[in-house]
Coordinates of C-alpha atoms in Angstrom, one line a residue:
M1 CA 33.3 -65.2 -48.1
Q2 CA 34.7 -64.3 -51.5
S3 CA 32.9 -60.9 -51.3
S4 CA 34.5 -60.2 -47.9
N5 CA 37.9 -61.0 -49.3
N6 CA 37.4 -58.7 -52.3
T7 CA 36.3 -55.9 -49.9
S8 CA 39.4 -56.4 -47.8
S9 CA 41.6 -56.4 -50.8
S10 CA 40.0 -53.3 -52.2
S11 CA 40.4 -51.4 -48.9
S12 CA 44.1 -52.4 -48.7
R13 CA 44.6 -51.2 -52.3
T14 CA 42.8 -48.0 -51.6
S15 CA 44.9 -47.2 -48.5
G16 CA 48.1 -48.0 -50.2
L17 CA 47.6 -46.5 -53.7
G18 CA 44.9 -44.0 -52.8
T19 CA 41.5 -43.5 -54.4
I20 CA 42.9 -43.2 -58.0
F21 CA 44.4 -46.7 -57.8
Y22 CA 47.6 -45.6 -59.6
S23 CA 50.5 -48.0 -59.5
P24 CA 53.6 -45.9 -58.9
F25 CA 57.1 -46.6 -60.2
L26 CA 58.4 -47.1 -56.6
S27 CA 56.0 -49.1 -54.5
L28 CA 55.5 -48.5 -50.8
P29 CA 54.1 -50.7 -48.0
I30 CA 50.4 -50.4 -47.4
P31 CA 49.7 -48.0 -44.4
P32 CA 46.9 -48.7 -41.9
I33 CA 43.6 -47.4 -43.1
I34 CA 42.9 -45.2 -40.0
V35 CA 46.3 -43.5 -40.5
A36 CA 45.7 -42.9 -44.2
E37 CA 42.2 -41.5 -43.5
W38 CA 43.2 -39.4 -40.5
T39 CA 46.4 -37.7 -41.9
S40 CA 44.6 -36.7 -45.1
L41 CA 42.2 -34.5 -43.1
I42 CA 44.7 -32.9 -40.6
P43 CA 46.2 -30.2 -43.1
L44 CA 42.7 -29.0 -44.1
V45 CA 41.7 -28.6 -40.5
A46 CA 44.9 -27.4 -38.8
H47 CA 46.7 -25.5 -41.5
L48 CA 44.4 -22.8 -42.6
A49 CA 45.1 -19.1 -42.5
S50 CA 42.9 -16.4 -41.0
S51 CA 42.8 -12.6 -40.9
R52 CA 45.3 -12.7 -38.1
H53 CA 47.9 -14.1 -40.4
D54 CA 47.7 -11.0 -42.7
H55 CA 48.4 -9.0 -39.6
Q56 CA 51.4 -11.3 -38.8
L57 CA 52.6 -11.1 -42.4
A58 CA 52.8 -7.3 -42.2
G59 CA 54.8 -7.5 -38.9
E60 CA 57.3 -10.1 -40.1
A61 CA 57.9 -8.1 -43.4
A62 CA 58.4 -4.9 -41.4
L63 CA 61.1 -6.5 -39.2
S64 CA 62.9 -8.8 -41.7
G65 CA 62.8 -6.5 -44.7
R66 CA 61.5 -9.3 -46.9
L67 CA 58.6 -11.7 -47.3
N68 CA 59.4 -14.9 -45.5
V69 CA 57.3 -17.8 -46.6
S70 CA 57.5 -21.3 -45.2
L71 CA 58.0 -24.3 -47.6
F72 CA 54.4 -25.3 -46.8
P73 CA 52.6 -22.1 -45.8
R74 CA 49.1 -22.1 -44.4
L75 CA 46.3 -22.1 -46.9
G76 CA 45.5 -18.5 -47.6
V77 CA 49.0 -17.0 -46.9
L78 CA 49.9 -16.9 -50.5
D79 CA 46.7 -15.1 -51.3
G80 CA 47.5 -12.6 -48.6
I81 CA 50.9 -11.9 -50.2
A82 CA 49.2 -11.3 -53.5
R83 CA 46.8 -8.8 -51.9
L84 CA 49.8 -7.1 -50.2
L85 CA 51.6 -6.6 -53.5
A86 CA 48.5 -5.5 -55.3
R87 CA 47.1 -3.0 -52.8
G88 CA 50.3 -1.8 -51.1
P89 CA 49.6 0.9 -48.5
D90 CA 45.9 0.3 -48.4
F91 CA 46.5 -3.3 -47.4
L92 CA 48.9 -2.2 -44.7
D93 CA 46.5 0.3 -43.3
R94 CA 43.8 -2.4 -43.0
V95 CA 45.9 -5.2 -41.5
S96 CA 48.4 -3.3 -39.4
T97 CA 45.8 -2.5 -36.8
L98 CA 44.0 -5.9 -37.2
S99 CA 44.7 -8.4 -34.4
E100 CA 42.9 -10.1 -31.6
V101 CA 42.9 -6.8 -29.8
S102 CA 43.4 -3.4 -31.5
N103 CA 46.0 -1.3 -29.6
H104 CA 45.6 2.4 -28.9
V105 CA 48.5 4.8 -28.4
W106 CA 48.6 8.1 -26.3
D107 CA 51.5 10.4 -27.1
V108 CA 52.4 11.9 -23.7
N109 CA 54.6 14.7 -25.0
W110 CA 52.2 15.9 -27.7
G111 CA 48.8 15.0 -26.3
S112 CA 47.6 13.1 -29.4
A113 CA 45.9 9.7 -29.5
F114 CA 45.9 7.3 -32.4
P115 CA 45.6 3.5 -33.2
C116 CA 48.9 1.6 -33.3
A117 CA 50.2 1.6 -36.9
N118 CA 52.4 -1.5 -36.6
G119 CA 50.7 -3.7 -34.2
A120 CA 52.4 -7.0 -35.1
A121 CA 55.9 -5.5 -35.3
S122 CA 55.7 -3.6 -32.0
S123 CA 54.2 -6.6 -30.2
I124 CA 57.1 -8.9 -31.4
I125 CA 59.7 -6.4 -30.2
T126 CA 57.8 -5.9 -26.9
A127 CA 57.5 -9.6 -26.3
Y128 CA 61.3 -10.1 -27.0
A129 CA 62.3 -7.2 -24.7
L130 CA 60.1 -8.5 -21.8
S131 CA 61.5 -12.0 -22.3
C132 CA 65.0 -10.7 -21.9
A133 CA 64.1 -8.6 -18.8
D134 CA 63.9 -9.6 -15.2
Q135 CA 60.6 -11.4 -14.8
K136 CA 60.1 -10.1 -11.2
S137 CA 57.9 -7.0 -11.2
V138 CA 58.4 -4.0 -8.9
R139 CA 55.5 -3.2 -6.6
M140 CA 54.9 0.5 -6.2
P141 CA 54.2 2.1 -2.8
E142 CA 50.6 1.9 -1.6
H143 CA 50.5 4.9 0.7
V144 CA 52.5 7.9 1.8
T145 CA 53.8 7.7 5.4
A146 CA 54.7 11.3 5.9
M147 CA 54.4 14.6 4.1
S148 CA 58.1 15.1 4.4
E149 CA 58.7 12.2 2.2
I150 CA 56.5 13.8 -0.5
Q151 CA 58.3 17.1 -0.3
D152 CA 61.9 15.8 -0.1
P153 CA 63.1 14.0 -3.2
K154 CA 66.1 12.5 -1.4
K155 CA 63.8 10.7 1.0
L156 CA 61.8 9.4 -2.0
D157 CA 64.8 7.6 -3.3
N158 CA 64.8 5.4 -0.2
V159 CA 61.1 4.7 -0.3
M160 CA 60.2 1.2 -1.5
P161 CA 57.1 -0.9 -1.1
E162 CA 58.6 -3.1 1.5
S163 CA 59.4 -0.1 3.7
L164 CA 55.8 1.2 3.8
P165 CA 53.9 -0.6 6.6
V166 CA 50.3 0.4 6.7
S167 CA 47.5 -1.0 8.9
K168 CA 44.4 -2.4 7.4
A169 CA 42.3 0.3 8.9
E170 CA 44.4 3.0 7.2
K171 CA 44.0 1.3 3.9
L172 CA 40.3 1.5 4.4
G173 CA 40.5 5.1 5.3
V174 CA 38.8 4.4 8.7
A175 CA 40.2 6.0 11.9
T176 CA 41.8 3.7 14.4
N177 CA 39.9 5.2 17.3
D178 CA 36.6 4.5 15.6
I179 CA 37.5 0.9 15.2
Q180 CA 38.5 0.6 18.9
I181 CA 35.2 2.2 20.0
A182 CA 33.3 -0.4 17.8
M183 CA 35.3 -3.3 19.3
N184 CA 34.6 -2.0 22.9
K185 CA 30.9 -1.8 22.2
S186 CA 30.9 -5.4 20.8
E187 CA 32.7 -6.6 23.9
Q188 CA 30.2 -5.0 26.3
T189 CA 27.3 -6.5 24.3
L190 CA 29.0 -9.9 24.6
R191 CA 29.3 -9.6 28.4
Q192 CA 25.5 -8.9 28.8
L193 CA 24.6 -12.2 27.0
P194 CA 23.3 -15.1 29.3
G195 CA 25.9 -17.6 30.3
H196 CA 28.8 -15.3 29.5
K197 CA 32.0 -16.2 31.4
E198 CA 34.6 -13.6 32.4
K199 CA 37.5 -15.9 31.4
S200 CA 36.3 -16.2 27.8
T201 CA 38.3 -14.2 25.4
F202 CA 36.8 -11.8 22.9
R203 CA 38.0 -12.3 19.3
K204 CA 38.5 -9.0 17.6
P205 CA 37.1 -8.8 14.2
E206 CA 39.6 -8.3 11.4
V207 CA 39.3 -5.4 9.0
E208 CA 39.3 -6.6 5.4
L209 CA 41.5 -4.9 2.8
S210 CA 39.8 -2.6 0.5
F211 CA 39.5 -3.7 -3.2
R212 CA 42.2 -2.4 -5.5
R213 CA 42.4 -2.8 -9.2
Y214 CA 46.1 -3.1 -9.7
Q215 CA 47.6 -1.7 -12.9
T216 CA 50.5 -3.4 -14.6
L217 CA 52.9 -1.1 -16.5
H218 CA 55.6 -2.5 -18.8
V219 CA 58.2 0.1 -19.5
I220 CA 60.2 -0.4 -22.7
E221 CA 63.1 2.0 -23.4
F222 CA 64.9 2.2 -26.7
S223 CA 68.3 3.6 -27.7
R224 CA 70.3 3.9 -30.9
Q225 CA 73.7 2.4 -30.1
K226 CA 75.8 -0.6 -31.3
L227 CA 76.3 -3.1 -28.6
T228 CA 79.4 -5.4 -28.5
S229 CA 77.7 -8.7 -28.1
S230 CA 79.4 -12.1 -27.8
Y231 CA 79.6 -14.3 -30.8
E232 CA 76.6 -16.6 -30.5
W233 CA 75.9 -19.7 -32.4
Y234 CA 72.8 -18.4 -34.2
H235 CA 75.0 -15.7 -35.9
L236 CA 76.9 -18.5 -37.6
V237 CA 73.6 -20.1 -38.6
D238 CA 72.4 -16.8 -40.1
Q239 CA 75.5 -16.5 -42.2
V240 CA 75.3 -20.1 -43.4
A241 CA 71.6 -19.9 -44.2
E242 CA 72.0 -16.6 -46.2
S243 CA 74.9 -17.9 -48.3
H244 CA 74.3 -18.7 -52.0
T245 CA 75.8 -22.1 -51.7
F246 CA 73.3 -23.1 -49.0
K247 CA 70.4 -21.7 -51.0
V248 CA 71.4 -23.5 -54.2
T249 CA 72.0 -26.8 -52.4
R250 CA 68.6 -26.5 -50.6
F251 CA 66.8 -25.8 -53.9
L252 CA 68.3 -28.8 -55.6
L253 CA 67.6 -31.0 -52.6
L254 CA 63.9 -30.0 -52.5
L255 CA 63.6 -30.6 -56.2
G256 CA 65.0 -34.1 -55.8
I257 CA 62.5 -34.8 -53.0
A258 CA 59.7 -33.7 -55.3
I259 CA 60.9 -36.0 -58.0
V260 CA 61.1 -39.0 -55.6
L261 CA 57.6 -38.2 -54.3
C262 CA 56.3 -38.3 -57.9
L263 CA 58.0 -41.7 -58.5
C264 CA 56.2 -43.0 -55.4
G265 CA 52.8 -41.8 -56.6
I266 CA 52.6 -39.0 -54.0
F267 CA 51.6 -36.3 -56.5
G268 CA 49.7 -34.0 -54.1
T269 CA 52.6 -33.5 -51.7
A270 CA 55.0 -33.2 -54.6
A271 CA 52.9 -30.3 -56.0
V272 CA 52.9 -28.6 -52.6
V273 CA 56.7 -28.9 -52.4
L274 CA 57.2 -27.5 -55.9
I275 CA 54.9 -24.6 -55.2
G276 CA 56.8 -23.9 -51.9
V277 CA 60.2 -24.0 -53.6
V278 CA 59.3 -21.7 -56.4
T279 CA 57.6 -19.3 -54.0
Q280 CA 60.6 -19.1 -51.8
V281 CA 62.8 -18.3 -54.8
M282 CA 60.4 -15.5 -55.7
C283 CA 60.5 -14.1 -52.2
Q284 CA 64.3 -14.0 -52.2
F285 CA 64.2 -11.4 -55.0
L286 CA 61.3 -9.6 -53.5
K287 CA 62.7 -7.3 -50.9
V288 CA 60.6 -4.6 -49.3
Q289 CA 61.9 -1.0 -49.2
R290 CA 62.3 1.3 -46.2
P291 CA 60.6 4.7 -46.4
P292 CA 62.8 7.8 -46.4
G293 CA 63.8 8.9 -42.9
F294 CA 63.2 5.4 -41.4
L295 CA 64.1 5.4 -37.7
D296 CA 65.1 9.1 -37.9
N297 CA 64.1 11.4 -35.1
N298 CA 62.4 14.5 -36.5
E299 CA 62.1 16.2 -33.1
N300 CA 64.7 17.4 -30.5
H301 CA 63.4 15.3 -27.7
G302 CA 62.8 11.7 -26.8
A303 CA 59.6 9.7 -27.0
C304 CA 57.0 8.9 -24.3
M305 CA 54.0 6.9 -25.6
L306 CA 51.5 4.9 -23.7
L307 CA 49.9 1.9 -25.3
S308 CA 47.0 -0.4 -24.2
S309 CA 44.2 -2.4 -25.7
H310 CA 41.6 0.2 -24.5
K311 CA 41.3 3.1 -22.1
N312 CA 39.9 1.0 -19.3
S313 CA 42.7 -1.6 -19.5
S314 CA 44.7 -3.0 -16.5
T315 CA 47.8 -3.7 -18.6
W316 CA 49.8 -0.8 -20.1
Y317 CA 53.0 -0.4 -22.1
L318 CA 55.1 2.7 -21.9
Y319 CA 57.5 3.3 -24.8
N320 CA 60.2 5.9 -24.2
G321 CA 63.7 6.7 -25.3
D322 CA 64.8 7.3 -28.9
R323 CA 61.8 9.0 -30.6
G324 CA 62.8 7.8 -34.1
V325 CA 62.5 4.1 -33.1
V326 CA 59.3 4.5 -31.0
D327 CA 57.6 6.6 -33.6
S328 CA 58.5 4.2 -36.3
L329 CA 57.1 1.2 -34.3
L330 CA 53.9 2.8 -33.2
N331 CA 53.0 5.6 -35.7
K332 CA 54.8 5.4 -39.0
T333 CA 55.0 3.0 -42.0
M334 CA 58.0 0.6 -41.6
F335 CA 58.2 -0.6 -45.2
I336 CA 57.0 0.0 -48.7
T337 CA 56.3 -2.8 -51.3
P338 CA 58.4 -2.5 -54.4
S339 CA 56.8 -1.3 -57.7
Y340 CA 57.8 -4.5 -59.5
G341 CA 56.1 -6.6 -56.9
K342 CA 52.8 -6.2 -58.7
L343 CA 54.2 -8.3 -61.5
L344 CA 54.5 -11.2 -59.1
T345 CA 50.9 -10.8 -57.9
H346 CA 49.6 -13.2 -60.5
W347 CA 52.1 -15.9 -59.5
F348 CA 51.1 -15.8 -55.8
R349 CA 47.4 -16.0 -56.8
I350 CA 48.1 -19.0 -59.1
A351 CA 50.2 -20.6 -56.4
H352 CA 47.3 -20.2 -53.9
V353 CA 44.9 -21.9 -56.3
I354 CA 47.3 -24.8 -56.9
Q355 CA 47.9 -25.2 -53.2
L356 CA 44.2 -25.4 -52.6
L357 CA 43.7 -28.0 -55.3
A358 CA 46.6 -30.0 -54.0
M359 CA 45.4 -30.1 -50.4
T360 CA 41.8 -31.0 -51.4
F361 CA 43.2 -33.6 -53.8
I362 CA 45.2 -35.1 -51.0
A363 CA 42.1 -35.2 -48.7
A364 CA 40.3 -37.2 -51.4
Q365 CA 43.3 -39.3 -52.5
K366 CA 44.3 -40.4 -49.0
G367 CA 47.0 -43.1 -48.8
W368 CA 50.6 -42.1 -48.6
D369 CA 49.8 -38.7 -49.9
G370 CA 48.1 -37.6 -46.7
I371 CA 50.9 -39.1 -44.5
A372 CA 53.6 -37.4 -46.6
L373 CA 51.8 -34.0 -46.3
V374 CA 51.7 -34.2 -42.5
I375 CA 55.4 -35.0 -42.5
L376 CA 56.0 -32.0 -44.8
L377 CA 54.0 -29.8 -42.5
I378 CA 56.1 -30.7 -39.4
A379 CA 59.4 -30.4 -41.3
A380 CA 58.4 -27.0 -42.8
D381 CA 57.6 -25.6 -39.4
A382 CA 60.9 -26.9 -38.0
M383 CA 62.9 -25.4 -40.9
H384 CA 61.1 -22.0 -40.4
W385 CA 62.4 -21.5 -36.9
R386 CA 64.8 -18.8 -38.0
Y387 CA 61.8 -16.6 -38.6
S388 CA 60.2 -17.1 -35.2
K389 CA 59.2 -14.0 -33.4
N390 CA 62.2 -13.9 -31.0
Q391 CA 64.7 -14.4 -33.9
L392 CA 63.0 -11.7 -36.0
A393 CA 63.2 -9.3 -33.1
R394 CA 66.8 -10.1 -32.3
R395 CA 67.9 -9.8 -35.9
W396 CA 66.1 -6.5 -36.4
L397 CA 67.6 -4.9 -33.3
K398 CA 71.1 -6.0 -34.4
T399 CA 70.7 -4.9 -38.0
E400 CA 69.3 -1.4 -37.1
D401 CA 71.7 -0.9 -34.2
V402 CA 68.9 -0.6 -31.7
C403 CA 69.1 -1.7 -28.1
V404 CA 66.2 -2.1 -25.7
K405 CA 65.6 -2.7 -22.0
A406 CA 62.3 -3.4 -20.2
K407 CA 60.9 -3.6 -16.7
T408 CA 57.5 -4.3 -15.2
F409 CA 55.8 -2.3 -12.4
E410 CA 52.6 -2.8 -10.5
F411 CA 50.6 0.2 -9.4
T412 CA 47.8 0.2 -6.8
G413 CA 45.7 2.4 -9.0
R414 CA 45.4 4.0 -12.4
T415 CA 45.6 7.6 -11.1
A416 CA 49.0 7.2 -9.5
M417 CA 50.3 5.5 -12.6
L418 CA 49.2 8.2 -15.0
A419 CA 50.4 10.9 -12.7
A420 CA 53.8 9.2 -12.3
I421 CA 54.1 8.9 -16.1
H422 CA 53.2 12.6 -16.4
K423 CA 55.9 13.5 -13.9
V424 CA 58.6 11.3 -15.4
S425 CA 58.0 12.7 -18.9
S426 CA 58.3 16.3 -17.7
T427 CA 55.7 17.4 -20.2
K428 CA 53.4 20.4 -19.8
V429 CA 50.7 18.9 -21.9
N430 CA 48.0 16.9 -20.1
T431 CA 45.4 16.4 -22.8
W432 CA 46.8 13.0 -23.5
M433 CA 45.1 11.5 -20.5
D434 CA 41.6 13.0 -21.1
E435 CA 40.2 9.7 -22.5
I436 CA 41.6 7.7 -19.6
M437 CA 41.0 10.1 -16.6
A438 CA 38.4 12.7 -16.9
P439 CA 39.7 16.3 -16.8
V440 CA 38.0 17.3 -13.6
P441 CA 39.2 20.1 -11.3
R442 CA 41.0 17.7 -8.8
R443 CA 43.0 16.2 -11.7
Q444 CA 44.3 19.6 -12.6
A445 CA 45.1 20.3 -8.9
L446 CA 47.0 17.0 -8.8
L447 CA 49.1 17.8 -11.8
N448 CA 49.8 21.3 -10.5
R449 CA 51.0 19.9 -7.2
L450 CA 53.3 17.5 -9.0
S451 CA 54.7 20.1 -11.4
K452 CA 55.6 22.5 -8.5
G453 CA 58.0 20.2 -6.8
P454 CA 58.9 20.1 -3.1
D455 CA 59.6 23.9 -3.0
G456 CA 56.3 24.9 -4.5
I457 CA 53.9 22.9 -2.4
S458 CA 53.7 25.6 0.2
V459 CA 52.6 28.2 -2.5
P460 CA 48.8 28.6 -2.5
D461 CA 47.1 27.0 -5.4
P462 CA 43.7 28.4 -6.4
D463 CA 42.7 25.1 -8.0
F464 CA 43.5 23.2 -4.9
E465 CA 41.8 25.7 -2.5
A466 CA 38.6 25.5 -4.5
L467 CA 38.3 21.7 -3.9
S468 CA 36.3 20.1 -1.2
R469 CA 38.0 18.6 1.8
F470 CA 37.6 15.1 0.4
D471 CA 39.1 16.1 -3.0
Q472 CA 42.0 17.9 -1.2
D473 CA 42.8 14.7 0.7
W474 CA 42.6 12.8 -2.6
V475 CA 45.1 15.2 -4.3
V476 CA 47.5 15.0 -1.4
L477 CA 47.4 11.2 -1.3
H478 CA 47.8 10.6 -5.0
S479 CA 50.5 13.3 -5.5
G480 CA 52.5 11.6 -2.9
L481 CA 52.0 8.2 -4.5
A482 CA 52.9 9.6 -7.9
A483 CA 56.0 11.3 -6.6
Q484 CA 57.2 8.1 -5.0
A485 CA 56.4 6.0 -8.1
A486 CA 58.2 8.4 -10.4
S487 CA 61.3 8.1 -8.2
V488 CA 61.1 4.3 -8.3
L489 CA 60.6 4.3 -12.1
E490 CA 63.7 6.4 -12.7
R491 CA 65.8 4.4 -10.2
E492 CA 64.9 0.9 -11.4
L493 CA 65.3 1.7 -15.1
G494 CA 68.8 3.0 -14.4
K495 CA 69.8 -0.4 -13.0
I496 CA 68.9 -2.3 -16.2
S497 CA 71.4 -3.1 -18.9
W498 CA 70.7 -2.8 -22.6
V499 CA 70.1 -5.9 -24.8

């Protein structure tokens, strides 16, 4: 009995004071043992960084112009900052294209293809633009009802998916007469069966729709202009948060919290808070530099770049508009680490080691230290909301005087989508689509037919005449679909307002 009481007393003392049995200056009530054990393990399981966070770190630095660190960053983030400052461009080259899916870019105007240089930054801006856009996608026409609609651009403006009725047989490419003959034969066979009654009705078989692999195209257009936006509440929050008074007050408040934690014997969490405070002060003075010619257009035309995860994708992103903005997001370096940043590399490495020791100490210490660290984790994430993806995108667009608009379109196939993009871009280069659509003779005939316009369709085309009857029908069909889709693209984008 006495042994049982001793064990219970020991467990209570362990859960309250931790495994080091230190009596603090300010005593706290004893927490439940299950809570003390559980909370001490949560940070080590749920608050670890991965290679994806290096990719995210590069994107956030590219948009904010500084290194933004939470009060309690994930374990490994500080080491990632140290590697960024030490390696510079080499680190950016490795992590900028590193994500769950590595994106690939095709320059429609120049015919080049390359991996996306700023995968995290471009994805943040794209997600923000799509969140501000109308969520209802535009369905592209599935067939061409008449050749006059292909040849007359004015009629194309009135063509919408809803106004294009098409029978199931036409979608299958089967003649209506052939289907009627097949149904008549089936009815005659039914009449010859024993016990057939004349009054019975024959149920005509339905023709199933042919399989289509629909392609989703998100069009994101950029422009350099200063928009007169309404005064929103988060603009005031930004001004207050960036003021020196707020920063000094916050620094002193966090130091006071660390002292109180030490008086309560919560040493591990106090160490994490001190590391976070000092690291945030370091990052305030560590601002990244923009490269020369940042966001400048070095050509005399706009951009038209197609992006996807791979060449056989079903989701695509078309970036057009100001070439300086698009080229900087997808192809160029967006920031350079300062030369004096290498001096701070040692601090971030030491801070990473101290954070590792503090988190493992808390996992072994348990007690109130684990509970306090979980509370700190939740509070740090809440205080870091200003650096969420949407806020970073909004702030970057406002700072650089860039406005954006987006719209989503659904195509019935990849050929019509690529041909429509080619027609909208007005480019004479077609090598950009070689990896996506093979450069076969009928592709060349299709592009020739689109480039001629309505007045040039009647002019004989040697590439078209050399095709088989099947390929000629294919060219006629997809040229009509592409012409209609190009008209819909231009019309719908003209209706959208900038944000």
